[in-house]
């Protein structure tokens, strides 16, 4: 069985490398925060999850409904993942974090665009300080 939550997936690495190139520095897989966000900008309190479209059920995404193994087995597990994601997001927000969820298909389609989403979240925070 594959692990539900895969780390260091290709899209995640793509995004991390691109952010690094932009001169941005961050921490990864921060286990002290709810849900262990994949990328965290601590000083600006921005937490980012890079989510696999199947495991986290990207709404309206083709990957989310890909008929991988049998639906009866996976469905409850996937629903639990989605519930957990919501919970983690809520906890992070209550701790003052801005939470971004970036889907793997978005990064694969347009990494530069995903980078802009992150950059604008970071600068938005700045404007409000
Ligand atoms: Zn997707």
XYZ file of C-alpha atoms and ligand atoms in Angstrom:
130
model
C 0.000 0.000 0.000
C 1.203 3.466 -0.796
C 1.577 5.936 2.005
C -1.340 8.321 2.210
C 0.763 11.376 2.761
C 3.740 11.394 0.474
C 6.608 13.727 1.218
C 8.960 15.394 -1.178
C 6.832 14.658 -4.200
C 8.000 15.954 -7.534
C 5.640 18.958 -7.656
C 6.538 19.851 -4.078
C 10.222 19.839 -4.941
C 9.546 21.879 -8.086
C 7.793 24.544 -6.039
C 10.413 24.551 -3.303
C 13.212 24.962 -5.815
C 11.382 27.799 -7.564
C 10.748 29.608 -4.272
C 14.370 29.186 -3.300
C 15.435 30.686 -6.621
C 13.302 33.713 -5.828
C 15.449 34.183 -2.760
C 12.753 33.023 -0.374
C 13.735 31.010 2.675
C 11.382 28.725 4.511
C 11.156 25.667 6.688
C 9.768 22.375 5.463
C 7.553 19.706 7.015
C 7.145 21.588 10.257
C 5.980 18.932 12.704
C 5.242 21.413 15.481
C 2.347 22.889 13.473
C -1.069 21.308 12.851
C -0.981 19.044 9.808
C 2.783 19.393 9.435
C 2.685 21.990 6.641
C 5.031 21.302 3.729
C 6.406 24.835 3.491
C 6.346 27.408 6.295
C 7.372 31.045 6.347
C 7.580 31.432 10.077
C 8.211 35.130 10.483
C 5.320 35.990 8.170
C 3.114 33.221 9.500
C 2.330 31.671 6.151
C 1.857 27.903 5.996
C 1.594 26.025 2.732
C 0.304 22.570 1.976
C 1.237 20.971 -1.299
C -1.541 18.491 -1.799
C -1.742 15.473 -4.045
C -4.949 15.745 -6.071
C -5.998 12.156 -5.416
C -5.120 11.836 -1.733
C -6.648 15.159 -0.791
C -9.477 15.099 -3.341
C -8.896 18.234 -5.372
C -12.429 19.432 -6.183
C -13.224 19.249 -9.871
C -9.818 17.841 -10.736
C -9.556 14.818 -13.008
C -6.842 13.325 -10.853
C -9.144 13.301 -7.832
C -11.466 10.780 -9.377
C -8.873 8.660 -11.106
C -10.007 5.064 -10.707
C -6.983 3.983 -8.758
C -7.628 0.679 -7.005
C -11.125 0.149 -5.663
C -13.346 3.021 -4.639
C -14.983 1.267 -1.702
C -11.658 0.843 -0.017
C -10.317 4.308 -0.664
C -13.361 6.496 -0.312
C -13.591 6.577 3.519
C -9.857 7.118 3.770
C -9.934 9.979 1.301
C -12.867 11.599 3.082
C -10.949 11.377 6.334
C -7.997 13.083 4.669
C -10.201 15.938 3.501
C -11.748 16.311 6.971
C -8.324 16.325 8.562
C -7.141 18.954 6.070
C -10.006 21.248 7.054
C -9.256 20.758 10.727
C -5.566 21.532 10.301
C -6.364 24.629 8.272
C -8.767 25.893 10.924
C -6.241 25.312 13.699
C -3.525 27.125 11.782
C -5.803 30.073 11.056
C -6.709 30.270 14.753
C -2.987 30.412 15.488
C -2.722 33.407 13.181
C -1.426 31.689 10.062
C -2.349 32.387 6.500
C -2.860 28.979 4.954
C -2.328 28.206 1.290
C -3.220 24.932 -0.325
C -1.447 24.387 -3.592
C -2.421 21.393 -5.672
C 0.099 19.223 -7.431
C -1.673 19.585 -10.771
C -1.418 23.387 -10.508
C 2.312 23.224 -9.923
C 2.784 20.790 -12.769
C 0.757 22.959 -15.100
C 2.375 26.262 -14.176
C 5.064 26.392 -11.499
C 5.649 30.109 -12.018
C 2.004 30.814 -11.308
C 2.122 28.794 -8.084
C 5.177 30.809 -7.052
C 3.273 34.042 -7.651
C 0.462 32.839 -5.413
C 2.964 32.295 -2.607
C 4.759 35.584 -3.212
C 1.514 37.524 -3.159
C 0.455 35.856 0.098
C 3.785 36.868 1.623
C 3.583 40.459 0.415
C -0.068 40.771 1.367
C 0.932 40.017 4.910
C 3.574 42.723 4.744
C 1.118 45.356 3.564
C -1.070 44.704 6.563
C 1.613 44.997 9.185
Zn -5.683 18.688 -9.188
